[in-house]
Coordinates of C-alpha atoms in Angstrom, one line a residue:
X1 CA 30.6 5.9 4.0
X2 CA 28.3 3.2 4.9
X3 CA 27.7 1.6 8.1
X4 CA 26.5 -1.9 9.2
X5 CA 23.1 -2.1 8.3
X6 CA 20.3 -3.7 10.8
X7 CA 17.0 -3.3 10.2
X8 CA 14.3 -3.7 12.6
X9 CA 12.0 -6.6 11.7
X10 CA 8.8 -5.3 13.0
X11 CA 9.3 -1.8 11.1
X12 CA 10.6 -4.4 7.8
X13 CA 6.9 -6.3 8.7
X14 CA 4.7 -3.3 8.9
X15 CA 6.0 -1.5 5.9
X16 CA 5.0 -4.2 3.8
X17 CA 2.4 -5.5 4.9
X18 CA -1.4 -4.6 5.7
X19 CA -3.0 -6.0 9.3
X20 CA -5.4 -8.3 7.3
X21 CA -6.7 -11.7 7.9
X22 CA -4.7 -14.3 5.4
X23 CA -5.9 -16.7 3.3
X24 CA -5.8 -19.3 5.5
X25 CA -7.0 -17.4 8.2
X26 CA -10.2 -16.9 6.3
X27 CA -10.4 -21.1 5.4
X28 CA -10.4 -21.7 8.6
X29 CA -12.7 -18.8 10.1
X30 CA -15.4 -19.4 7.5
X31 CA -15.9 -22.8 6.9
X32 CA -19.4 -23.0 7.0
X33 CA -20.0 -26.7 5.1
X34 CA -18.4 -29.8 4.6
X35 CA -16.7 -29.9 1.3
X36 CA -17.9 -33.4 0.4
X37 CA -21.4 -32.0 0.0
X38 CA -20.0 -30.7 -3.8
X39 CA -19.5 -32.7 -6.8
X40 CA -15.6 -32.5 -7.4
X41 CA -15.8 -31.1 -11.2
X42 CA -12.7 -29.3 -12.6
X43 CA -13.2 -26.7 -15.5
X44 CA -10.9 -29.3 -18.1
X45 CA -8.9 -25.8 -18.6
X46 CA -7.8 -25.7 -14.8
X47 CA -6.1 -27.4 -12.5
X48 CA -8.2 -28.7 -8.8
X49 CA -5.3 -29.9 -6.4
X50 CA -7.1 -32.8 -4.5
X51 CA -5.5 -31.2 -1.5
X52 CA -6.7 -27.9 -1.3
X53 CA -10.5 -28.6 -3.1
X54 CA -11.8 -25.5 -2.7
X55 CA -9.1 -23.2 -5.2
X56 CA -9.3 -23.3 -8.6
X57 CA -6.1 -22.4 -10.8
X58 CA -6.9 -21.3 -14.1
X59 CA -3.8 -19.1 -15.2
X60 CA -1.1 -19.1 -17.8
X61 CA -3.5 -20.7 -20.0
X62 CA -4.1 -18.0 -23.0
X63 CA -8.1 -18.1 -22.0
X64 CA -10.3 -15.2 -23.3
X65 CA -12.8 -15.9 -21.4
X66 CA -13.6 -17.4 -17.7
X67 CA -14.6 -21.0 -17.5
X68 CA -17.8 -21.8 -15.3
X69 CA -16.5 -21.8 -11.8
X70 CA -17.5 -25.2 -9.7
X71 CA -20.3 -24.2 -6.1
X72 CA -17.2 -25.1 -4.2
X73 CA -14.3 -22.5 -4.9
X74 CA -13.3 -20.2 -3.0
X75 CA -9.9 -19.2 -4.2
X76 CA -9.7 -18.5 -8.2
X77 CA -6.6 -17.8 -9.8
X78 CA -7.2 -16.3 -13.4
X79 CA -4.0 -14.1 -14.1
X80 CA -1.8 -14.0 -17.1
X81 CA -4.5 -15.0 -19.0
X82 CA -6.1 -13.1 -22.7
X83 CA -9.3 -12.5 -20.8
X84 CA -11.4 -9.6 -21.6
X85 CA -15.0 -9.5 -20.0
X86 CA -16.4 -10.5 -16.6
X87 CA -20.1 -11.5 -17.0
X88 CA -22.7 -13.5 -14.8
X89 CA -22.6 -16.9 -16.4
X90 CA -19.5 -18.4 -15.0
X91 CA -20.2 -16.9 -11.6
X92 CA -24.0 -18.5 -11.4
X93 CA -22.7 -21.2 -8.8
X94 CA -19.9 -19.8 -7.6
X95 CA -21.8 -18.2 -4.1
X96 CA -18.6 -18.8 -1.9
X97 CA -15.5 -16.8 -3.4
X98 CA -13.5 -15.3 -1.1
X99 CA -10.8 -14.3 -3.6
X100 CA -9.9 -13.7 -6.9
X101 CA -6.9 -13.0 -9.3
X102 CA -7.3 -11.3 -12.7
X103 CA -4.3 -9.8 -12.6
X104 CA -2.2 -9.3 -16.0
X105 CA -5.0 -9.8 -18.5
X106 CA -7.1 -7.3 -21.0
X107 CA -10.4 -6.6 -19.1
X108 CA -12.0 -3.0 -20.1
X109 CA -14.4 -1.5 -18.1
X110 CA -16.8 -2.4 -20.9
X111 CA -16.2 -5.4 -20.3
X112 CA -17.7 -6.1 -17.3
X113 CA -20.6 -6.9 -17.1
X114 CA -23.3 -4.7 -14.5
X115 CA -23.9 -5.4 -11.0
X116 CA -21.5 -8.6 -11.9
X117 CA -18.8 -7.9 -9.2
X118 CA -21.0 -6.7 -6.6
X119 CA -23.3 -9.6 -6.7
X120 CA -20.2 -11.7 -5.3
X121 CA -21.3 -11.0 -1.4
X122 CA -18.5 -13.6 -0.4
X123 CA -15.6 -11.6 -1.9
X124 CA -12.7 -10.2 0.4
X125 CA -10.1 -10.1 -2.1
X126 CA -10.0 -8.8 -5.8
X127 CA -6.8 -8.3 -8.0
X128 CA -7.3 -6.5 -11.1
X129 CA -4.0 -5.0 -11.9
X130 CA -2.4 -5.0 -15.5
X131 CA -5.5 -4.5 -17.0
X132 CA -6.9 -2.1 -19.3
X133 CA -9.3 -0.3 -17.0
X134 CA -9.9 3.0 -17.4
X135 CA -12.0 4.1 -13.9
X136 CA -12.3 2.2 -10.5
X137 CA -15.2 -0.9 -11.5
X138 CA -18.2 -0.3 -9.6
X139 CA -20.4 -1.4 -8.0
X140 CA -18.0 -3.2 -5.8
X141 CA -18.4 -6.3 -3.2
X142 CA -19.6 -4.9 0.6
X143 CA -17.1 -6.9 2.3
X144 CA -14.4 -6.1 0.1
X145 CA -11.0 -6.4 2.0
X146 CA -8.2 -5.7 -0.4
X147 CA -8.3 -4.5 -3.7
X148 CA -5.6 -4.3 -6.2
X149 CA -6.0 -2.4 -9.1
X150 CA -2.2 -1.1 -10.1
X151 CA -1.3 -0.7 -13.8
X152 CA -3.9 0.1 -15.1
X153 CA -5.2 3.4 -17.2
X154 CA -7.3 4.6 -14.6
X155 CA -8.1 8.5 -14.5
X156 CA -11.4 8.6 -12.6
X157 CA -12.9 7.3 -9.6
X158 CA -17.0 7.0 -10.2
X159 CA -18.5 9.2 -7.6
X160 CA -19.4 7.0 -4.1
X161 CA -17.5 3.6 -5.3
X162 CA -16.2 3.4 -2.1
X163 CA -18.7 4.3 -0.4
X164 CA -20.0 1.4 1.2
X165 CA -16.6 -1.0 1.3
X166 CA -16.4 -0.5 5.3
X167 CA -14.1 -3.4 5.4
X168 CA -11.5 -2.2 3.0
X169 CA -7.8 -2.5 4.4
X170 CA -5.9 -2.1 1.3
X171 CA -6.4 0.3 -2.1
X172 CA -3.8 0.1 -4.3
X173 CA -4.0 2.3 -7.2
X174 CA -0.8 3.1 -7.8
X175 CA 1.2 3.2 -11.7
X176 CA -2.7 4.8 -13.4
X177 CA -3.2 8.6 -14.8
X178 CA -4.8 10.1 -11.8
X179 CA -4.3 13.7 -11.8
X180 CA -5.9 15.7 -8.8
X181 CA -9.1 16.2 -10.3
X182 CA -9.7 12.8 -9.8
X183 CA -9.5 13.3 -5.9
X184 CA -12.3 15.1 -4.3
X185 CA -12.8 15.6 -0.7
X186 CA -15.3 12.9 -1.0
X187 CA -13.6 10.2 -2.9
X188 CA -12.4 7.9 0.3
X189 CA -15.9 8.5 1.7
X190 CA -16.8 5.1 3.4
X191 CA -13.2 3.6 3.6
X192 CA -13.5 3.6 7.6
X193 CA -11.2 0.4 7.5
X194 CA -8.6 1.8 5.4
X195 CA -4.8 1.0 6.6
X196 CA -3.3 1.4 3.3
X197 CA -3.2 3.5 0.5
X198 CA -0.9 3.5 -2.3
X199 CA -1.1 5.8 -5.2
X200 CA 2.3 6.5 -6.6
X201 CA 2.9 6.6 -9.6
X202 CA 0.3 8.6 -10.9
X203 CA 0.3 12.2 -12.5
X204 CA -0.9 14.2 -8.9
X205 CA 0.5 17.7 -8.0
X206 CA -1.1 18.1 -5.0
X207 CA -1.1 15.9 -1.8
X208 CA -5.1 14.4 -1.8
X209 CA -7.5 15.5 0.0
X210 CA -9.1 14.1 2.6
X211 CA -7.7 10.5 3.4
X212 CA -9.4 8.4 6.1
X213 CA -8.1 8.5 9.3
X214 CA -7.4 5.4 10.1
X215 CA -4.6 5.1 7.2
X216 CA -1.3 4.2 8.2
X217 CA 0.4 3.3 5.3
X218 CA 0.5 6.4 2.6
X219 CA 2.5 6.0 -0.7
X220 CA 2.7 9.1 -2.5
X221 CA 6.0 8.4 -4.7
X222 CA 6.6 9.4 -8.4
X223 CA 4.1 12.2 -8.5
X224 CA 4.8 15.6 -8.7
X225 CA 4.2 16.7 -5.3
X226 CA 5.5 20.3 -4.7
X227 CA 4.1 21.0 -1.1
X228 CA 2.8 19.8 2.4
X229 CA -0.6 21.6 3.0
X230 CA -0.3 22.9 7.2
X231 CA -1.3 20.6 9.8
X232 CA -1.8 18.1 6.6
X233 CA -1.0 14.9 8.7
X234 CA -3.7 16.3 11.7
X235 CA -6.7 14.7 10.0
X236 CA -4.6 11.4 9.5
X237 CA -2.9 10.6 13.3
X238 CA -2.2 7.2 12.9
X239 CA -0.1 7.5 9.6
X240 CA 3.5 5.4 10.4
X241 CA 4.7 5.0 7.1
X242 CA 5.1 7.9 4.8
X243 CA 6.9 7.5 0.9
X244 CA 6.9 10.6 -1.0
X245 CA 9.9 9.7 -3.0
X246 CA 10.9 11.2 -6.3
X247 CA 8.7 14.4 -5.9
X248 CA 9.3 17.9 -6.5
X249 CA 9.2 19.1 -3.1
X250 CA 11.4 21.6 -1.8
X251 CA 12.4 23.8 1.8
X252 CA 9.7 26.1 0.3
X253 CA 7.2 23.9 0.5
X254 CA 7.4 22.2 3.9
X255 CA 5.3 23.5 6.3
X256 CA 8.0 24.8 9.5
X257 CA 7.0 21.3 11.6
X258 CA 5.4 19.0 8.3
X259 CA 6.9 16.1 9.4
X260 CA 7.2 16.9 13.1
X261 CA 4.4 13.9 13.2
X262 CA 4.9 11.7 16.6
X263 CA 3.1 9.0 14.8
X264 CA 5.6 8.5 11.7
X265 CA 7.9 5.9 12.0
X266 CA 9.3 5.7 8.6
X267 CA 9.5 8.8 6.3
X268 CA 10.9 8.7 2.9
X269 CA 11.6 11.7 1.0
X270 CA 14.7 10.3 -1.5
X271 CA 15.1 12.3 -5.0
X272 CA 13.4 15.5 -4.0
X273 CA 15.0 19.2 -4.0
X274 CA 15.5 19.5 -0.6
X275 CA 18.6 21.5 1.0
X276 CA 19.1 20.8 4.2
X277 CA 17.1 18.4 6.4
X278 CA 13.5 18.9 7.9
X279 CA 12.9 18.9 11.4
X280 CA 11.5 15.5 12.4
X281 CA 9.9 14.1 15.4
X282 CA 11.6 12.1 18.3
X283 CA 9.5 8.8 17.7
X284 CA 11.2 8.9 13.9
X285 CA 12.4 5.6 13.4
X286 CA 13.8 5.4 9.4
X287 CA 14.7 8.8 7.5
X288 CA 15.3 8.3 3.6
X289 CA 16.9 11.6 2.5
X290 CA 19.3 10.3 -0.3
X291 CA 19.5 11.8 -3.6
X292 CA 18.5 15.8 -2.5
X293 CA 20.4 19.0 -2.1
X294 CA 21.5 18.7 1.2
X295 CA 25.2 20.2 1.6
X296 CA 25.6 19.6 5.0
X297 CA 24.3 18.1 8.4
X298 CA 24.2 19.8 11.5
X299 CA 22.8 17.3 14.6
X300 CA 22.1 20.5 17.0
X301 CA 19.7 22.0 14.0
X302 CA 17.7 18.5 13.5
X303 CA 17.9 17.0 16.8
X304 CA 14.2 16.8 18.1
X305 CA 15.4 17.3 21.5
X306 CA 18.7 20.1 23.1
X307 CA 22.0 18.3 22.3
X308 CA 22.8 18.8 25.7
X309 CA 19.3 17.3 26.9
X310 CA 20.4 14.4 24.3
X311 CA 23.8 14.0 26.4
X312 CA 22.1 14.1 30.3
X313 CA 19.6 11.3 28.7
X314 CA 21.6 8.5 28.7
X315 CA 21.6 5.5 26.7
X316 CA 18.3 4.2 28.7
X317 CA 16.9 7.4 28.4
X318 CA 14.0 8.9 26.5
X319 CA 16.3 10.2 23.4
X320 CA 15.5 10.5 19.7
X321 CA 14.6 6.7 18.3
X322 CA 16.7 7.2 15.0
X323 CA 17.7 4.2 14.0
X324 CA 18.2 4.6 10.3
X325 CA 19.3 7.5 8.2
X326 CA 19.9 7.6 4.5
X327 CA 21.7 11.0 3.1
X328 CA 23.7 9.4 -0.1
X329 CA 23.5 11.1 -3.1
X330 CA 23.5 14.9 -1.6
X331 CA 26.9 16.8 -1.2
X332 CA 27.6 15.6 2.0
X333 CA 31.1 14.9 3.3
X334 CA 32.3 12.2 5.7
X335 CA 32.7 11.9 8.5
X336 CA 29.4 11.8 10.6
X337 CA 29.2 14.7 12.8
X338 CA 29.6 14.4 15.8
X339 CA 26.4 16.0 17.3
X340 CA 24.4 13.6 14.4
X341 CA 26.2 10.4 17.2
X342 CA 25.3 12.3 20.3
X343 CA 21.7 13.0 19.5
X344 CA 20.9 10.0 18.0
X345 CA 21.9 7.3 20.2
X346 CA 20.1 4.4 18.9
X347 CA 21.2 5.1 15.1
X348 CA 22.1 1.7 13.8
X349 CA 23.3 2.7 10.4
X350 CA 24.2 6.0 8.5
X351 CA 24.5 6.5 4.6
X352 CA 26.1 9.3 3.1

């Protein structure tokens, strides 16, 4: 039975996005010199739109290598390209990139040339996934802001590559062969900046140690995650959004009040082994449980608050802020119970 679905647009915004300054943002924040001071020269395998002078596309265009990049560029767009080393030479003039796409090319870590990334001071945004790298690149830019390295065949993390990248928002990592030994305790070192982290997909067992505090996005799916350390989500208090679908965790191995985090707005725990439901917090916004063990519901056992303090609350009141709950694909039978309605007074929809 599904109800009408409505989700909240600021919860649809955060999840999906990181609180970073956009591209334009950063045109119009760092504009330092005129444009017109630069000869207007075009690589003959790119395209310069006269409008927007300062990015330089250069993909779809089967190039194994990169082209020498014009003084003025700030914006480089190299994907879906056959390109398999980044050395100096093309970079000699290019002083001012901001970002750059290499996405969806064949770049080895051998291939890349030393001290060539972090000699770009300028950079805030590097994409590297669907690549063929093997570890994290490093050394990185300083004022590094996002980067993107999914798909790759990354197992290890060079000791202290993130050391320094205090301005790092956004690491993705996610779809590489990290096990756990790739983790250490001191292996987010630095990352003071840090509002997302994404490493699903990879091969981890164990939750990872020590992420920054200041995380608030944490993607964890497709591992094979079997338990919640205690007081795990202590040493991150701003985490809102929490996927650890398609896991292997079970009642065993969830600490009595795991997710009883006031800070988690959105938790996803869909195709786990979970029988019955975890006891949540009352600022829980979104609750993914489809595709469990779950046989039944009961709203007095998983209401954060007394059903009968739920009732005397009112509509107005300070009750649970459920707005979402997903149960499909367990062994649950319609109708809703009751007590589920009564506790939950802001639920919006229900899936079972």
């Amino acid at each position: 039975m599904t109800l009408k679905v409505c989700p909240s647009l600021l919860l649809l915004f955060l999840a999906h996005s990181v609180w970073t300054r956009t591209v334009r943002q950063v045109y119009d924040d760092l504009d330092p010199e005129h444009w017109s001071h630069y000869t207007f020269e075009c690589p003959q395998e790119c395209f310069c739109p006269p409008s927007f002078p300062n990015a330089l596309y250069c993909d779809n265009k089967g190039l194994k290598e990169i082209p020498a990049i014009p003084a003025r560029i700030w914006y480089l767009y190299l994907q879906n390209n056959l390109i398999e080393t980044i050395s100096d030479k093309p970079f000699v003039n290019a002083t001012h990139l901001r970002w750059i796409n290499l996405n969806k090319n064949k770049i080895t870590n051998s291939g890349i040339e030393s001290g060539v990334l972090s000699k770009l001071k300028r950079l805030l945004y590097l994409f590297l996934e669907d690549n063929e790298l093997e570890e994290v690149p490093a050394p990185l830019p300083v004022g590094l802001e996002q980067l993107r390295l999914a798909r790759n065949k990354i197992s290890r993390i060079p000791e202290g590559v993130f050391s320094n990248l205090e301005n790092l928002t956004m690491l993705d990592l996610h779809q590489n062969n990290l096990l756990d030994s790739a983790l250490q305790s001191d292996t987010f070192q630095g990352l003071n900046s840090l509002m997302q982290l994404n490493i699903a997909k990879n091969s981890l067992k164990k939750m990872p140690l020590s992420i920054p505090a200041n995380t608030l996005q944490l993607f964890l799916d497709n591992n094979s995650i079997e338990v919640i350390p205690e007081n795990y989500f202590s040493a991150i208090p701003k985490v809102t959004f929490l996927r650890l679908n398609y896991n292997k965790l079970s009642d065993d191995g969830i600490p009595p009040n795991g997710f009883n985090v006031s800070s988690i707005l959105d938790l996803q725990l869909s195709h786990n082994q979970l029988t019955k439901i975890p006891p949540i917090n009352a600022h829980l916004e979104h609750l993914h449980l489809d595709h469990n063990r779950i046989k039944s519901v009961n709203g007095t056992q998983i209401c954060p608050v007394s059903i009968t303090v739920a009732e005397d609350y009112g509509f107005y009141g300070n009750i649970p802020r459920l707005r979402y709950l997903r149960l499909d694909g367990n062994e649950i039978q319609p109708p809703i119970p009751l007590d589920i309605m009564i506790c939950f007074r802001l639920l919006q929809a229900v899936v079972i």
